[in-house]
Coordinates of C-alpha atoms in Angstrom, one line a residue:
Chain A
M1 CA -0.1 0.0 0.0
D2 CA 1.6 3.3 -1.2
R3 CA 0.7 6.1 1.2
S4 CA 2.3 9.3 1.5
T5 CA 1.3 9.9 5.0
E6 CA 1.1 7.2 7.6
L7 CA -0.4 7.9 11.1
T8 CA -0.6 5.7 14.2
L9 CA -2.7 6.6 17.2
Y10 CA -2.1 5.0 20.4
V11 CA -5.1 4.8 22.9
A12 CA -5.7 3.1 26.1
G13 CA -9.2 1.5 26.0
Q14 CA -12.1 3.8 26.6
T15 CA -10.4 6.6 28.4
P16 CA -12.2 9.9 27.6
K17 CA -9.1 11.3 26.0
S18 CA -8.6 8.2 23.9
V19 CA -12.1 8.2 22.6
A20 CA -11.8 12.0 22.1
A21 CA -8.7 11.6 20.1
I22 CA -10.2 8.9 17.8
R23 CA -13.0 11.1 16.9
N24 CA -10.9 14.2 16.5
L25 CA -8.5 12.3 14.2
E26 CA -11.3 11.0 12.1
R27 CA -12.5 14.6 11.7
I28 CA -9.2 16.0 10.7
C29 CA -8.5 13.2 8.2
K30 CA -11.9 13.7 6.7
E31 CA -11.5 17.6 6.5
Y32 CA -7.7 18.1 5.9
L33 CA -6.2 15.2 4.2
D34 CA -6.5 13.9 0.7
S35 CA -6.9 10.0 0.2
S36 CA -3.3 9.2 0.2
Y37 CA -3.0 8.4 4.0
A38 CA -3.0 5.5 6.3
V39 CA -4.3 5.5 9.8
K40 CA -3.8 2.9 12.4
V41 CA -5.3 2.8 15.8
I42 CA -3.6 0.7 18.6
D43 CA -5.2 0.0 21.9
L44 CA -2.4 -0.3 24.3
K45 CA -4.7 -1.7 26.9
E46 CA -5.1 -4.7 24.9
N47 CA -1.3 -5.0 24.2
P48 CA 1.0 -2.6 26.1
R49 CA 4.2 -3.9 24.6
L50 CA 3.2 -2.3 21.2
A51 CA 4.1 1.0 22.9
R52 CA 7.7 0.1 22.6
E53 CA 8.0 0.5 18.8
H54 CA 7.6 4.3 19.0
N55 CA 8.5 4.8 22.7
I56 CA 5.1 5.9 23.7
V57 CA 4.6 6.8 27.5
A58 CA 1.5 9.2 27.5
I59 CA -1.7 8.2 26.0
P60 CA -3.1 9.3 23.8
T61 CA -0.3 9.9 21.3
L62 CA -0.6 10.3 17.5
V63 CA 2.7 9.3 15.7
R64 CA 3.2 10.5 12.0
Q65 CA 5.5 7.7 10.8
L66 CA 5.5 8.9 7.2
P67 CA 6.9 11.1 5.9
V68 CA 10.0 10.9 7.9
P69 CA 11.2 12.3 10.3
I70 CA 8.9 10.8 13.0
Q71 CA 6.7 13.3 14.7
K72 CA 4.5 12.8 17.8
I73 CA 1.9 14.9 19.5
I74 CA 0.2 13.9 22.8
G75 CA -3.4 14.8 23.7
D76 CA -6.9 14.4 22.5
L77 CA -6.2 16.3 19.1
S78 CA -8.9 18.8 19.9
D79 CA -6.8 21.6 18.7
T80 CA -6.9 21.0 15.0
E81 CA -4.3 23.8 14.0
K82 CA -1.8 22.5 16.5
V83 CA -2.2 18.9 15.1
L84 CA -1.8 20.1 11.5
V85 CA 1.3 22.5 12.2
H86 CA 3.0 20.2 14.5
L87 CA 2.6 17.0 12.3
Q88 CA 2.9 19.0 9.1
L89 CA -0.3 17.6 7.8
G90 CA -2.7 18.9 5.0
D91 CA -1.9 22.3 3.7
A92 CA 0.6 22.9 6.6
A93 CA 2.6 20.0 5.4
Chain B
M1 CA 9.4 6.0 33.4
T2 CA 11.0 4.4 30.1
T3 CA 13.9 2.4 29.6
G4 CA 15.7 1.6 26.3
P5 CA 19.0 0.8 24.8
G6 CA 22.1 2.2 26.5
L7 CA 22.0 6.0 26.1
D8 CA 25.7 6.0 25.2
A9 CA 25.0 3.9 21.9
L10 CA 22.7 6.8 20.8
S11 CA 23.8 9.7 18.8
I12 CA 23.7 13.3 20.1
E13 CA 20.7 13.9 17.7
E14 CA 18.8 10.8 18.9
L15 CA 19.5 11.8 22.5
R16 CA 18.2 15.3 21.8
H17 CA 15.2 13.7 20.4
R18 CA 14.7 11.4 23.3
L19 CA 14.9 14.4 25.6
H20 CA 12.4 16.4 23.8
D21 CA 10.2 13.3 23.9
A22 CA 10.6 13.1 27.7
E23 CA 9.8 16.8 28.2
E24 CA 6.9 16.8 26.1
T25 CA 5.5 13.7 27.9
L26 CA 6.1 15.3 31.2
R27 CA 4.3 18.5 30.0
A28 CA 1.4 16.4 28.5
I29 CA 0.8 14.7 31.8
R30 CA 1.3 17.9 33.9
E31 CA -1.2 19.9 31.8
G32 CA -3.7 17.1 31.5
D33 CA -3.3 16.2 27.8
A34 CA -2.8 12.6 28.6
D35 CA -5.2 10.5 30.8
A36 CA -3.1 7.3 30.7
V37 CA 0.6 6.2 30.6
V38 CA 2.5 3.0 29.8
V39 CA 4.8 1.7 32.5
R40 CA 7.6 -0.6 31.4
S41 CA 9.1 -3.3 33.4
A42 CA 11.4 -6.2 32.6
D43 CA 8.5 -8.6 32.7
E44 CA 5.6 -6.7 31.1
D45 CA 4.3 -3.3 30.3
T46 CA 1.3 -1.9 32.0
V47 CA -1.2 0.7 31.0
F48 CA -2.3 3.0 34.0
A49 CA -5.1 5.5 33.9
L50 CA -4.2 8.7 35.5
A51 CA -6.1 10.2 38.5
G52 CA -9.0 12.3 36.9
G53 CA -9.3 9.9 34.0
E54 CA -11.2 6.9 33.6
D55 CA -10.8 5.8 37.3
S56 CA -12.7 9.0 38.5
Y57 CA -15.4 8.4 36.0
R58 CA -15.8 4.8 37.4
A59 CA -15.6 6.0 41.0
M60 CA -18.5 8.4 40.1
M61 CA -20.5 5.8 38.4
E62 CA -20.1 3.5 41.1
A63 CA -21.3 6.0 43.6
M64 CA -24.5 6.5 41.6
D65 CA -27.8 5.1 42.8
I66 CA -29.2 4.4 39.5
G67 CA -28.0 1.4 37.3
A68 CA -25.5 2.3 34.8
V69 CA -24.3 -0.1 32.0
A70 CA -22.0 0.4 28.9
L71 CA -22.2 -2.1 26.0
D72 CA -20.0 -2.1 23.0
D73 CA -21.6 -2.5 19.4
Q74 CA -21.8 -6.3 19.8
E75 CA -23.9 -6.0 23.0
R76 CA -20.8 -7.2 24.9
L77 CA -20.8 -5.7 28.6
L78 CA -18.0 -3.1 29.0
Y79 CA -19.1 -1.9 32.4
A80 CA -21.8 -2.2 34.9
N81 CA -21.9 -0.2 38.1
A82 CA -23.0 -1.7 41.7
A83 CA -26.3 -0.2 41.5
F84 CA -27.2 -2.1 38.4
C85 CA -25.9 -5.3 39.8
A86 CA -28.0 -4.8 43.0
L87 CA -31.0 -3.9 40.9
I88 CA -31.1 -7.1 38.9
G89 CA -29.7 -9.3 41.9
C90 CA -26.6 -10.5 40.2
G91 CA -22.8 -10.4 41.2
A92 CA -20.6 -8.1 39.1
A93 CA -18.3 -11.2 38.1
D94 CA -21.2 -13.2 36.9
L95 CA -22.7 -10.4 34.9
Q96 CA -19.2 -9.8 33.3
R97 CA -19.0 -13.5 32.4
E98 CA -22.5 -14.0 31.1
G99 CA -23.3 -10.6 29.7
L100 CA -26.1 -8.4 30.3
F101 CA -28.9 -10.0 28.2
A102 CA -28.3 -13.5 29.7
R103 CA -29.3 -12.0 33.0
L104 CA -32.5 -10.4 31.9
D105 CA -35.8 -12.1 31.2
A106 CA -36.8 -12.2 27.6
R107 CA -39.5 -9.5 27.8
T108 CA -37.0 -7.2 29.7
A109 CA -34.3 -8.0 27.1
D110 CA -36.7 -7.2 24.1
T111 CA -37.5 -3.8 25.9
V112 CA -33.8 -3.0 26.4
R113 CA -32.8 -4.0 22.9
G114 CA -35.7 -1.9 21.4
T115 CA -34.7 1.1 23.5
I116 CA -31.2 0.8 22.1
V117 CA -32.4 0.6 18.5
Q118 CA -34.6 3.7 19.1
A119 CA -31.6 5.5 20.5
R120 CA -29.3 5.1 17.6
D121 CA -30.3 8.9 16.6
G122 CA -30.2 10.1 20.1
R123 CA -31.3 9.5 23.7
H124 CA -34.4 7.3 24.1
Q125 CA -36.3 6.2 27.2
T126 CA -38.8 3.4 27.8
Q127 CA -40.9 2.7 31.0
F128 CA -41.7 -0.9 31.5
V129 CA -43.1 -3.3 34.1
Q130 CA -40.9 -6.2 35.2
T131 CA -41.8 -9.1 37.4
H132 CA -39.0 -9.4 40.1
D133 CA -39.1 -11.8 43.1
G134 CA -42.7 -12.3 42.4
A135 CA -43.8 -8.8 42.3
D136 CA -44.2 -6.2 39.6
R137 CA -41.9 -3.3 39.5
H138 CA -41.7 -0.3 37.2
L139 CA -38.3 0.3 35.5
M140 CA -37.2 3.1 33.3
V141 CA -34.3 2.3 30.9
T142 CA -32.5 5.2 29.1
A143 CA -30.2 4.4 26.2
A144 CA -27.7 6.8 24.4
P145 CA -25.2 6.2 21.8
L146 CA -21.6 5.6 23.4
P147 CA -18.8 6.5 21.1
L148 CA -16.1 3.9 21.6
A149 CA -12.6 3.6 20.0
F150 CA -13.9 0.7 17.8
G151 CA -17.6 1.5 16.9
I152 CA -20.6 3.0 18.8
G153 CA -21.7 1.2 21.7
S154 CA -24.7 2.1 24.2
A155 CA -24.8 3.7 27.5
L156 CA -27.8 2.5 29.5
T157 CA -29.1 3.6 32.9
F158 CA -31.9 1.7 34.7
S159 CA -33.9 3.2 37.3
D160 CA -36.6 1.8 39.6
V161 CA -39.6 4.2 39.3
T162 CA -42.0 1.9 41.2
V163 CA -42.3 4.4 44.1
R164 CA -42.8 7.3 41.8
V165 CA -45.3 5.6 39.6
E166 CA -47.3 4.2 42.5
A167 CA -47.4 7.8 44.1
A168 CA -48.5 9.1 40.9
V169 CA -51.3 6.6 40.8
A170 CA -52.2 7.1 44.5
E171 CA -52.2 10.9 43.7
E172 CA -54.5 10.4 40.6
S173 CA -56.8 8.2 42.7
E174 CA -56.7 10.9 45.5
R175 CA -57.5 13.5 42.9
I176 CA -60.5 11.4 41.4
A177 CA -61.9 10.7 44.8
Q178 CA -61.8 14.4 45.7
A179 CA -63.5 15.2 42.4
V180 CA -66.2 12.6 43.1
I181 CA -66.9 14.0 46.6
A182 CA -66.8 17.5 45.3
S183 CA -69.3 17.0 42.5
A184 CA -71.6 14.7 44.5
N185 CA -75.2 16.0 44.7
E186 CA -75.3 14.7 48.5
A187 CA -73.6 16.4 51.1
V188 CA -70.5 14.5 52.1
V189 CA -68.4 14.8 55.1
V190 CA -65.2 12.9 55.7
C191 CA -63.9 12.6 59.3
D192 CA -60.8 11.3 60.8
R193 CA -60.7 8.6 63.6
S194 CA -61.5 11.0 66.2
G195 CA -64.5 12.4 64.5
R196 CA -62.7 15.6 63.3
I197 CA -63.8 16.7 59.8
I198 CA -61.1 16.5 57.3
N199 CA -63.2 17.2 54.1
A200 CA -66.6 18.3 53.3
N201 CA -67.9 19.0 50.0
A202 CA -69.9 22.1 48.7
A203 CA -73.2 20.4 49.3
A204 CA -72.1 19.9 53.0
C205 CA -71.3 23.6 53.2
A206 CA -74.6 24.4 51.9
V207 CA -76.2 22.6 55.0
M208 CA -73.7 24.2 57.3
P209 CA -72.0 27.4 56.0
G210 CA -68.5 28.3 57.0
E211 CA -65.3 26.4 57.4
L212 CA -66.0 22.8 58.4
A213 CA -62.5 21.2 58.1
G214 CA -60.9 20.7 61.5
R215 CA -64.0 21.0 63.4
P216 CA -65.5 18.0 65.4
F217 CA -68.4 16.6 63.4
E218 CA -70.9 16.7 66.3
Q219 CA -70.1 20.5 66.9
A220 CA -70.3 21.5 63.4
M221 CA -73.5 19.6 62.7
P222 CA -75.5 19.0 65.8
L223 CA -78.3 16.8 64.4
I224 CA -81.5 15.9 66.2
F225 CA -82.8 12.3 65.6
P226 CA -86.4 11.2 66.2
N227 CA -87.2 8.9 69.0
G228 CA -86.5 5.2 68.1
S229 CA -83.7 6.1 65.6
A230 CA -80.6 4.0 65.7
A231 CA -78.6 7.2 66.5
T232 CA -79.7 9.4 69.4
R233 CA -76.8 11.9 69.3
T234 CA -74.6 13.0 66.4
E235 CA -71.5 11.3 68.3
D236 CA -73.2 8.0 67.8
L237 CA -72.5 8.3 64.0
I238 CA -68.8 8.6 64.5
A239 CA -68.7 5.8 67.1
M240 CA -70.8 3.4 64.7
A241 CA -68.2 4.1 62.0
G242 CA -65.3 3.6 64.4
A243 CA -66.7 0.3 65.2
G244 CA -66.7 -0.7 61.6
K245 CA -70.5 -0.5 61.3
A246 CA -72.3 1.1 58.4
V247 CA -75.6 2.6 58.7
K248 CA -78.0 3.9 56.0
G249 CA -81.0 6.1 55.9
L250 CA -81.4 7.7 59.3
E251 CA -83.8 10.5 59.3
A252 CA -82.5 13.6 61.1
F253 CA -83.3 17.1 61.6
A254 CA -80.7 20.1 61.1
P255 CA -82.0 23.1 63.0
F256 CA -78.7 24.9 62.4
A257 CA -79.2 24.9 58.8
S258 CA -80.8 28.1 57.2
P259 CA -83.7 27.3 56.6
P260 CA -83.7 24.2 58.9
K261 CA -83.6 21.0 57.0
D262 CA -84.8 17.5 57.3
L263 CA -82.0 15.1 56.3
L264 CA -81.6 11.4 55.5
V265 CA -78.1 10.5 57.1
S266 CA -76.0 7.5 56.2
V267 CA -72.5 6.7 57.8
A268 CA -69.9 4.2 56.7
P269 CA -66.3 3.6 58.0
L270 CA -63.5 5.0 56.0
R271 CA -61.2 2.1 55.0
L272 CA -57.7 3.3 54.1
T273 CA -55.1 0.4 54.7
G274 CA -55.5 -2.5 56.7
E275 CA -58.7 -3.5 58.7
A276 CA -59.1 -0.7 61.3
P277 CA -61.5 2.2 60.1
G278 CA -59.3 5.3 59.4
G279 CA -62.4 7.5 60.0
S280 CA -65.8 7.9 58.7
V281 CA -67.7 9.0 55.6
I282 CA -71.1 10.7 56.5
T283 CA -73.6 11.4 53.6
L284 CA -76.6 13.7 54.2
I285 CA -79.4 14.0 51.8
D286 CA -81.8 17.1 52.0
L287 CA -85.2 15.8 52.4
S288 CA -87.0 19.2 52.9
E289 CA -88.3 19.2 49.4
R290 CA -89.5 15.6 49.8
K291 CA -91.0 16.3 53.3
A292 CA -92.7 19.5 51.7
I293 CA -94.3 17.3 49.0
E294 CA -95.4 14.8 51.5
K295 CA -97.1 17.3 53.6
R296 CA -98.7 18.9 50.5
Q297 CA -100.1 15.4 49.5
T298 CA -101.4 14.8 53.0
L299 CA -103.1 18.1 52.9
L300 CA -104.6 17.3 49.5
M301 CA -105.9 14.0 50.6
H302 CA -107.7 15.7 53.5
E303 CA -108.9 18.4 51.4
L304 CA -110.3 15.7 48.8
D305 CA -111.8 13.7 51.6
H306 CA -113.6 16.9 52.9
R307 CA -114.8 18.1 49.5
V308 CA -116.3 14.6 48.7
K309 CA -118.1 14.3 51.8
N310 CA -119.5 17.9 51.5
T311 CA -120.6 17.0 48.0
L312 CA -122.3 13.7 49.0
T313 CA -124.0 15.7 51.7
M314 CA -125.1 18.3 49.2
V315 CA -126.4 15.7 46.9
L316 CA -128.3 13.9 49.6
S317 CA -129.9 17.3 50.8
I318 CA -130.7 18.3 47.2
C319 CA -132.3 14.8 46.7
S320 CA -134.4 14.9 49.8
R321 CA -135.6 18.5 49.4
T322 CA -136.1 18.1 45.7
L323 CA -138.2 15.0 46.4
S324 CA -140.3 16.7 49.0
G325 CA -141.3 19.6 46.7
S326 CA -141.9 17.6 43.7
D327 CA -145.2 16.8 41.9
G328 CA -144.3 13.4 40.9
L329 CA -141.3 11.1 40.0
D330 CA -140.9 12.8 36.6
D331 CA -140.9 16.2 38.1
F332 CA -138.3 14.9 40.6
R333 CA -136.4 13.4 37.9
V334 CA -136.1 16.7 35.9
R335 CA -135.4 19.1 38.9
F336 CA -133.0 16.6 40.5
T337 CA -131.0 16.1 37.3
R338 CA -130.8 19.8 36.5
R339 CA -129.6 20.7 40.1
I340 CA -126.9 17.9 40.0
Q341 CA -126.0 19.1 36.4
A342 CA -125.5 22.7 38.0
L343 CA -123.3 21.2 40.7
A344 CA -121.3 19.3 38.0
A345 CA -120.9 22.4 35.9
T346 CA -119.6 24.4 39.0
H347 CA -117.3 21.4 39.7
N348 CA -116.1 21.7 36.1
L349 CA -115.2 25.3 36.4
L350 CA -113.3 24.7 39.6
A351 CA -111.4 21.8 38.1
D352 CA -110.4 24.0 35.2
A353 CA -109.3 26.6 37.7
S354 CA -107.4 23.8 39.8
W355 CA -109.7 24.5 42.7
T356 CA -107.7 27.7 43.5
G357 CA -110.6 30.1 42.9
I358 CA -113.3 30.7 40.3
D359 CA -114.5 33.9 38.2
L360 CA -118.2 34.6 39.2
S361 CA -119.1 35.9 35.7
A362 CA -117.9 32.8 34.2
M363 CA -120.3 30.7 36.6
I364 CA -123.4 32.9 35.6
R365 CA -122.6 32.7 31.9
S366 CA -122.3 29.0 32.0
E367 CA -125.6 28.7 33.8
L368 CA -127.6 31.2 31.8
A369 CA -126.1 30.3 28.2
P370 CA -128.9 27.7 27.3
Y371 CA -131.7 30.3 27.8
L372 CA -130.4 33.2 25.9
S373 CA -130.7 34.0 22.1
S374 CA -130.3 36.9 19.9
S375 CA -134.2 37.5 20.0
G376 CA -134.4 37.4 23.8
P377 CA -134.4 37.1 26.5
R378 CA -131.1 38.9 27.4
M379 CA -128.5 39.0 30.0
E380 CA -126.3 41.9 31.1
I381 CA -123.5 41.4 33.3
G382 CA -121.6 44.1 34.9
E383 CA -118.0 43.9 35.9
L384 CA -117.6 40.9 38.3
D385 CA -113.8 40.7 38.4
R386 CA -113.8 38.7 41.6
S387 CA -113.0 35.2 42.4
V388 CA -114.3 33.0 45.2
G389 CA -113.1 29.9 47.0
P390 CA -114.2 26.6 46.0
D391 CA -117.0 26.0 48.8
V392 CA -118.6 29.4 48.0
A393 CA -118.2 28.8 44.4
I394 CA -120.2 25.5 44.6
A395 CA -122.9 27.3 46.8
F396 CA -122.8 30.3 44.4
G397 CA -123.4 27.9 41.4
L398 CA -126.4 26.3 43.1
V399 CA -127.9 29.6 44.0
V400 CA -127.5 30.9 40.4
H401 CA -129.0 27.7 39.1
E402 CA -132.1 28.1 41.4
L403 CA -132.5 31.7 40.3
T404 CA -132.1 30.7 36.6
T405 CA -134.7 28.0 37.0
N406 CA -137.2 30.3 38.7
A407 CA -136.6 33.0 36.2
V408 CA -137.1 30.4 33.3
K409 CA -140.4 29.2 34.7
Y410 CA -141.9 32.3 36.2
G411 CA -139.6 35.3 35.8
A412 CA -137.6 37.3 33.1
L413 CA -136.3 34.2 31.2
S414 CA -139.7 33.2 30.3
A415 CA -140.4 36.0 28.2
E416 CA -138.6 37.2 25.1
S417 CA -138.6 40.8 26.4
G418 CA -137.1 39.5 29.8
C419 CA -133.7 40.6 31.0
V420 CA -131.5 39.5 33.7
T421 CA -129.0 42.1 35.0
V422 CA -126.2 40.9 37.2
T423 CA -124.0 43.6 38.9
G424 CA -121.2 43.6 41.5
R425 CA -120.2 45.9 44.4
Q426 CA -117.3 45.8 46.7
L427 CA -118.4 46.1 50.2
E428 CA -116.3 46.7 53.3
R429 CA -113.6 44.0 54.3
D430 CA -113.3 41.1 51.9
L431 CA -117.1 41.0 51.2
Y432 CA -118.8 41.5 47.8
E433 CA -122.2 42.0 46.7
V434 CA -123.7 40.5 43.7
A435 CA -127.2 41.7 42.7
W436 CA -129.5 39.6 40.4
T437 CA -132.0 41.9 39.0
E438 CA -134.8 40.5 36.8
S439 CA -136.9 42.9 34.5
G440 CA -139.3 42.6 31.5
G441 CA -140.8 39.6 32.5
P442 CA -144.1 38.6 33.8
H443 CA -145.8 40.4 36.8
V444 CA -144.2 38.8 40.0
K445 CA -146.2 37.4 42.8
M446 CA -145.0 36.3 46.1
P447 CA -144.9 32.5 46.2
R448 CA -147.5 30.5 48.1
R449 CA -144.9 28.1 49.8
H450 CA -141.2 28.4 50.7
G451 CA -139.6 25.7 48.5
F452 CA -136.2 24.1 48.6
G453 CA -135.0 26.5 46.0
Q454 CA -135.6 29.4 48.2
T455 CA -134.2 27.9 51.1
L456 CA -131.0 27.0 49.2
I457 CA -130.7 30.5 48.0
T458 CA -131.2 32.2 51.4
R459 CA -129.2 29.9 53.6
S460 CA -126.3 28.1 51.4
L461 CA -124.4 31.4 51.1
A462 CA -124.6 32.2 54.8
R463 CA -121.1 31.9 56.3
G464 CA -121.3 34.5 59.1
D465 CA -119.7 38.0 59.0
G466 CA -122.5 39.5 57.0
T467 CA -122.6 36.8 54.2
G468 CA -125.9 35.3 52.8
A469 CA -128.5 36.3 50.3
T470 CA -132.0 37.9 50.3
V471 CA -134.7 37.6 47.8
D472 CA -137.1 40.2 47.0
F473 CA -140.2 39.2 44.8
A474 CA -140.8 42.8 43.5
P475 CA -143.7 43.0 41.1
G476 CA -141.4 44.2 38.3
G477 CA -139.0 41.3 38.8
V478 CA -137.1 39.2 41.3
V479 CA -134.2 41.0 43.0
C480 CA -131.8 38.8 44.7
R481 CA -128.7 40.3 46.7
M482 CA -125.8 37.9 47.4
I483 CA -123.0 38.9 49.9
L484 CA -120.0 36.7 49.3
P485 CA -116.6 36.3 50.9
I486 CA -114.1 37.0 48.2
E487 CA -110.5 35.9 47.6
G488 CA -109.4 38.5 45.2
R489 CA -109.7 39.8 41.8
A490 CA -110.2 37.2 39.0

């Protein structure tokens, strides 16, 4: 699968910020990204060891794997502008 | 917090990057951007919810007294609080293991599923009845969509609203009962166990005006019972109800009412809960109108009896006096029949007037009509706008009949040129003079014998106080002056 943007969201079950982060990420992708992106959601409550791949400590954390370099942002992603700028997504990329 | 490969193996750039990550993580936790952390150890990694995150929500849910349940989109139980477990009588572990719907009866499960379906577009609430431990209870289930990480689940709350529903039913029953009492035609008084009035409807207030609530019944309505009644005092009514006894149809008199009333009283114990009477319900029906009708009927019966006896006496008298003055059976038959017909005509006029009074001129016209014609003889009646009572009317009718008979046989009505003039004149007090004057007839002679007709004329109207009649056999025509007690204007 050839994707120009790959995102991984790390959540912890149904914590309020995890739930909010999922919903906000869905909205951001729909509104600001074109079709060339891939999103993966990983529930660390099911398998905490998956946090090691990206050295995740705080949850929720969104990781931009591609394009490199890897970027991270912690929180529920409710500040759309901060997400777009920090991860250089959409027009901010 | 985190461990990793030896720091000395990392490049400066990588170390800077790690430091930035660590600082960012601390900031996020400090500022509340994160509500969970991953803690690594040699054996296993663990996720911990931070204070203020999921744990505090759960603590709050556990403290709630309504049942709370979270399901995922596959109806799998994510969470159920203690209140819900208590509501369905199931341990948390069993519920977690078996799932929600396995612990619900089929009807309740259908209701809950239906509510979840209805709540897809927003919150939905259903109230239903569930049999639990052999008794019915009213439950309210509220469903709302629950956004989860992997789909949309359902947030459910369950409340036992039995007490609220029963209170509403009781309140409605109370409202209906109050409306029934208030709209009853009979006076209804409700007393507590001590006999103090706690409710009285408008009809009761009509019997005894003023504020009744709070007053002892026997003080508010001191009734008088006739001898031989089941109650001798008002207090007895309360005592009967207190003993669980119901009594119907006691007649009583209420001298305190304005006007005083005859009442029909019934009392029954007020059953609230349990066997012991919680008070008494007293109904009072106003008999005043019925009593007045009964009195009037009795009076009418006596009056009818009196009149029938009078009439029979009069008929017997007419019969015997007609017989003694008759020249034979045929003569008797004619005279007697005419006199009885005159009596009947007066009765008819009285009946038409409901026996309340009769117009004098109507009686005269009725009697004279058969003997008058356009060619003569004539009748002239002046203003006689007076009415008389039934007894006087009957006597007056017979007198007019006798005068007419005489006039037809010997007087003004025996000649075509004859004329009978009747005039009236008010005298002092309630007396009225009617003058019968004949003219234009044959020359009048004094009769040789005093017959029944003359006796009837002179005596039947005599009722004392100046009443009576005189007959003057004047040569130009008979003149009869009758003085009557009158009732008023016709």
